[in-house]
Short mmCIF file of N, CA and C in Angstrom, two decimals:
data_model
loop_
_atom_site.label_atom_id
_atom_site.label_comp_id
_atom_site.label_asym_id
_atom_site.label_seq_id
_atom_site.Cartn_x
_atom_site.Cartn_y
_atom_site.Cartn_z
N MET A 229 -14.99 -49.60 3.11
CA MET A 229 -16.06 -48.37 3.69
C MET A 229 -16.90 -47.85 2.51
N GLU A 230 -18.21 -48.22 2.56
CA GLU A 230 -19.11 -47.25 1.97
C GLU A 230 -20.05 -45.68 2.50
N ASP A 231 -20.12 -44.99 1.77
CA ASP A 231 -20.88 -43.88 2.57
C ASP A 231 -21.98 -42.93 1.93
N GLU A 232 -23.05 -43.19 2.08
CA GLU A 232 -24.21 -42.00 0.98
C GLU A 232 -23.60 -40.95 1.51
N ILE A 233 -23.52 -39.73 0.29
CA ILE A 233 -23.25 -38.08 0.87
C ILE A 233 -24.73 -37.81 0.09
N GLU A 234 -25.20 -37.08 1.48
CA GLU A 234 -26.20 -36.09 1.13
C GLU A 234 -26.00 -34.91 0.31
N HIS A 235 -26.37 -34.82 -0.64
CA HIS A 235 -26.51 -33.79 -1.35
C HIS A 235 -27.49 -32.02 -0.96
N VAL A 236 -26.57 -31.58 -0.83
CA VAL A 236 -27.38 -30.32 -0.61
C VAL A 236 -28.34 -29.34 -1.36
N PRO A 237 -29.40 -29.02 -0.87
CA PRO A 237 -30.71 -28.66 -2.00
C PRO A 237 -30.06 -27.12 -3.14
N ALA A 238 -29.95 -27.32 -3.86
CA ALA A 238 -29.94 -25.66 -4.90
C ALA A 238 -29.72 -24.63 -4.23
N ASN A 239 -28.95 -23.92 -4.39
CA ASN A 239 -29.79 -22.41 -3.55
C ASN A 239 -29.70 -21.35 -5.09
N GLU A 240 -31.11 -20.77 -5.11
CA GLU A 240 -30.84 -19.85 -6.17
C GLU A 240 -31.15 -18.09 -5.84
N GLN A 241 -30.47 -17.96 -4.18
CA GLN A 241 -30.26 -17.03 -4.29
C GLN A 241 -28.73 -16.67 -4.88
N VAL A 242 -28.88 -15.00 -5.12
CA VAL A 242 -27.85 -14.74 -5.68
C VAL A 242 -27.06 -13.40 -5.34
N ILE A 243 -26.17 -13.42 -5.23
CA ILE A 243 -25.41 -11.97 -5.23
C ILE A 243 -23.93 -11.33 -4.86
N GLY A 244 -24.24 -9.91 -5.54
CA GLY A 244 -22.77 -9.11 -5.99
C GLY A 244 -21.78 -8.58 -5.29
N ALA A 245 -20.60 -8.86 -5.50
CA ALA A 245 -19.43 -8.43 -4.38
C ALA A 245 -19.09 -7.88 -4.77
N ASP A 246 -18.75 -6.04 -4.81
CA ASP A 246 -17.91 -5.26 -5.34
C ASP A 246 -17.02 -4.34 -3.93
N LEU A 247 -15.32 -4.82 -4.71
CA LEU A 247 -14.13 -4.83 -3.66
C LEU A 247 -13.69 -3.55 -4.29
N GLY A 248 -13.40 -2.55 -2.95
CA GLY A 248 -13.07 -1.27 -2.97
C GLY A 248 -11.85 -1.51 -1.77
N LEU A 249 -11.14 -0.04 -1.64
CA LEU A 249 -10.37 0.47 -1.11
C LEU A 249 -10.79 1.26 0.26
N LYS A 250 -12.05 1.74 0.22
CA LYS A 250 -12.44 2.52 1.43
C LYS A 250 -13.22 1.01 2.72
N SER A 251 -13.49 0.60 1.58
CA SER A 251 -14.83 -0.77 2.13
C SER A 251 -14.04 -1.96 1.69
N PHE A 252 -13.71 -3.17 2.35
CA PHE A 252 -13.42 -3.97 2.01
C PHE A 252 -14.16 -5.01 0.72
N VAL A 253 -15.45 -5.11 0.78
CA VAL A 253 -16.25 -5.67 0.21
C VAL A 253 -17.78 -4.45 0.25
N VAL A 254 -18.75 -4.48 -0.67
CA VAL A 254 -19.88 -4.19 -0.85
C VAL A 254 -20.68 -4.92 -1.23
N LEU A 255 -21.93 -5.84 -0.65
CA LEU A 255 -22.47 -6.41 -1.28
C LEU A 255 -23.85 -6.03 -1.94
N SER A 256 -24.41 -6.56 -2.98
CA SER A 256 -25.43 -6.02 -3.46
C SER A 256 -26.52 -6.28 -2.60
N THR A 257 -26.41 -6.93 -1.66
CA THR A 257 -27.61 -6.98 -0.11
C THR A 257 -27.64 -5.56 0.50
N GLY A 258 -26.55 -4.89 0.49
CA GLY A 258 -26.49 -3.44 1.10
C GLY A 258 -25.07 -3.74 2.07
N GLU A 259 -24.69 -4.97 2.23
CA GLU A 259 -24.14 -5.08 3.34
C GLU A 259 -22.52 -4.10 3.12
N VAL A 260 -22.11 -3.97 4.29
CA VAL A 260 -20.71 -3.15 3.72
C VAL A 260 -19.80 -4.16 5.03
N VAL A 261 -18.74 -4.50 3.90
CA VAL A 261 -17.33 -5.06 5.03
C VAL A 261 -16.56 -3.61 5.39
N GLY A 262 -15.87 -4.04 6.59
CA GLY A 262 -14.87 -2.62 6.15
C GLY A 262 -13.44 -3.40 6.19
N ASN A 263 -12.98 -2.46 5.64
CA ASN A 263 -11.07 -2.25 4.81
C ASN A 263 -10.40 -2.42 6.47
N PRO A 264 -9.36 -3.28 6.88
CA PRO A 264 -8.27 -3.61 7.98
C PRO A 264 -7.40 -2.95 7.48
N ARG A 265 -7.43 -1.69 7.86
CA ARG A 265 -6.08 -0.60 8.16
C ARG A 265 -4.93 -1.10 8.69
N PHE A 266 -4.78 -2.06 8.93
CA PHE A 266 -3.85 -2.47 9.82
C PHE A 266 -2.40 -2.26 10.31
N PHE A 267 -1.79 -1.77 8.99
CA PHE A 267 -0.98 -1.02 8.76
C PHE A 267 -0.71 0.64 8.67
N HIS A 268 -1.41 1.03 8.02
CA HIS A 268 -1.50 2.47 8.01
C HIS A 268 -1.65 2.96 10.04
N LYS A 269 -2.43 2.04 11.08
CA LYS A 269 -2.22 2.07 11.98
C LYS A 269 -0.92 2.11 12.99
N ASP A 270 -0.43 0.91 12.71
CA ASP A 270 0.87 0.88 13.17
C ASP A 270 2.39 1.36 12.94
N GLU A 271 1.84 1.85 11.56
CA GLU A 271 3.40 2.46 10.47
C GLU A 271 3.87 3.78 11.28
N LYS A 272 2.96 4.61 12.02
CA LYS A 272 3.84 5.29 12.97
C LYS A 272 4.65 4.12 14.58
N LYS A 273 4.09 3.83 14.50
CA LYS A 273 4.71 3.26 15.93
C LYS A 273 6.04 2.31 15.31
N LEU A 274 6.08 1.59 14.63
CA LEU A 274 7.12 1.18 13.73
C LEU A 274 7.88 2.02 13.19
N ALA A 275 7.86 3.36 12.80
CA ALA A 275 8.81 4.97 12.07
C ALA A 275 9.44 4.88 13.16
N LYS A 276 8.76 5.10 14.60
CA LYS A 276 9.66 5.69 15.76
C LYS A 276 10.65 4.54 16.09
N ALA A 277 9.56 3.30 16.26
CA ALA A 277 11.01 2.24 16.81
C ALA A 277 12.18 1.85 15.98
N GLN A 278 11.97 2.44 14.89
CA GLN A 278 13.23 1.70 13.69
C GLN A 278 13.82 3.01 14.11
N ARG A 279 14.04 4.46 14.34
CA ARG A 279 14.54 5.52 14.95
C ARG A 279 15.01 4.97 16.21
N CYS A 280 15.02 4.59 16.82
CA CYS A 280 15.51 4.74 18.29
C CYS A 280 16.22 3.59 18.31
N HIS A 281 15.96 2.63 17.08
CA HIS A 281 17.17 1.19 17.44
C HIS A 281 18.48 1.61 16.31
N ALA A 282 17.97 3.12 15.77
CA ALA A 282 19.18 3.54 14.39
C ALA A 282 19.71 3.99 15.54
N ARG A 283 19.69 5.22 16.64
CA ARG A 283 20.11 6.09 17.47
C ARG A 283 21.23 4.83 18.72
N LYS A 284 20.65 3.64 18.31
CA LYS A 284 21.41 3.07 19.38
C LYS A 284 22.78 2.32 18.77
N LYS A 285 23.77 2.59 20.04
CA LYS A 285 25.14 2.10 19.47
C LYS A 285 25.34 0.79 19.52
N LYS A 286 26.07 0.03 18.41
CA LYS A 286 26.31 -1.01 18.02
C LYS A 286 27.26 -2.09 19.02
N GLY A 287 26.15 -2.86 18.81
CA GLY A 287 26.55 -3.92 20.14
C GLY A 287 26.62 -3.85 21.92
N SER A 288 25.43 -3.06 21.95
CA SER A 288 24.79 -2.59 23.23
C SER A 288 23.61 -3.29 23.45
N LYS A 289 23.19 -4.18 24.72
CA LYS A 289 22.09 -4.23 24.95
C LYS A 289 20.79 -3.68 24.79
N ASN A 290 21.12 -2.00 24.74
CA ASN A 290 19.74 -1.40 24.66
C ASN A 290 19.41 -1.34 23.24
N ARG A 291 20.54 -1.45 22.56
CA ARG A 291 20.65 -1.87 20.56
C ARG A 291 19.40 -3.19 20.75
N ASP A 292 19.74 -4.18 21.48
CA ASP A 292 19.02 -5.39 21.27
C ASP A 292 18.22 -5.49 21.64
N LYS A 293 17.30 -4.74 22.50
CA LYS A 293 15.98 -4.42 23.25
C LYS A 293 15.11 -3.48 21.98
N ALA A 294 15.48 -2.72 21.46
CA ALA A 294 14.88 -1.51 20.67
C ALA A 294 14.89 -2.55 19.39
N ARG A 295 15.75 -3.98 18.85
CA ARG A 295 15.89 -4.69 17.91
C ARG A 295 14.46 -5.33 17.88
N LEU A 296 14.22 -5.81 18.79
CA LEU A 296 12.98 -7.20 19.45
C LEU A 296 11.67 -5.94 19.37
N LYS A 297 12.07 -4.43 19.91
CA LYS A 297 10.64 -4.35 19.78
C LYS A 297 10.28 -3.84 18.65
N VAL A 298 11.41 -3.63 17.36
CA VAL A 298 11.47 -3.04 15.52
C VAL A 298 10.78 -4.73 15.29
N ALA A 299 11.31 -5.87 15.90
CA ALA A 299 10.43 -6.96 15.42
C ALA A 299 9.66 -7.35 15.90
N ARG A 300 8.87 -7.24 16.75
CA ARG A 300 7.95 -7.53 17.59
C ARG A 300 6.47 -6.66 16.35
N ILE A 301 7.05 -5.34 16.01
CA ILE A 301 6.21 -4.55 15.65
C ILE A 301 5.59 -5.42 14.01
N HIS A 302 6.81 -5.42 13.16
CA HIS A 302 6.83 -6.24 12.38
C HIS A 302 5.87 -8.06 12.41
N ALA A 303 6.17 -8.21 12.87
CA ALA A 303 5.49 -9.74 13.83
C ALA A 303 4.00 -9.75 12.97
N ARG A 304 3.01 -8.27 14.08
CA ARG A 304 2.13 -8.34 14.67
C ARG A 304 1.84 -7.97 13.50
N ILE A 305 2.36 -6.94 12.41
CA ILE A 305 1.61 -6.39 10.71
C ILE A 305 1.51 -7.46 10.24
N ALA A 306 2.61 -8.50 9.68
CA ALA A 306 2.23 -9.85 9.18
C ALA A 306 1.18 -10.55 9.84
N ASP A 307 1.17 -10.51 11.37
CA ASP A 307 -0.43 -11.77 11.60
C ASP A 307 -1.37 -10.71 11.20
N ARG A 308 -1.68 -9.86 11.16
CA ARG A 308 -2.79 -8.68 11.26
C ARG A 308 -2.77 -9.10 9.34
N ARG A 309 -1.71 -8.97 8.75
CA ARG A 309 -2.34 -9.54 7.48
C ARG A 309 -2.77 -10.74 7.20
N ARG A 310 -2.19 -12.33 7.90
CA ARG A 310 -2.47 -13.16 7.73
C ARG A 310 -3.50 -13.28 7.92
N ASP A 311 -4.32 -12.90 9.22
CA ASP A 311 -5.52 -12.97 9.84
C ASP A 311 -7.21 -12.38 9.01
N ALA A 312 -6.23 -10.94 8.27
CA ALA A 312 -7.22 -10.34 7.04
C ALA A 312 -8.47 -11.02 6.75
N PRO A 313 -9.40 -11.15 6.19
CA PRO A 313 -10.30 -11.82 5.24
C PRO A 313 -10.00 -11.60 3.78
N ALA A 314 -9.89 -12.75 3.43
CA ALA A 314 -9.47 -12.09 2.13
C ALA A 314 -9.92 -12.93 1.26
#
């Protein structure tokens, strides 16, 4: 099987990118891409869930429920990091 591949014409337009903390990327065209601060938003929720988990009696059903809640928050943070533009 033989295919002819069309070449894409060269693009002479060049832009610069500045990576930062407050904004994820600032392009030389002036466009600003925001920084997803997902962990900062979920940090307090995670701390509260971990405190509740620590207070529960070992081996109880409520401790299992609290453990699952902590695990869900950790999974949410991991998913957001994985899906973030990088």
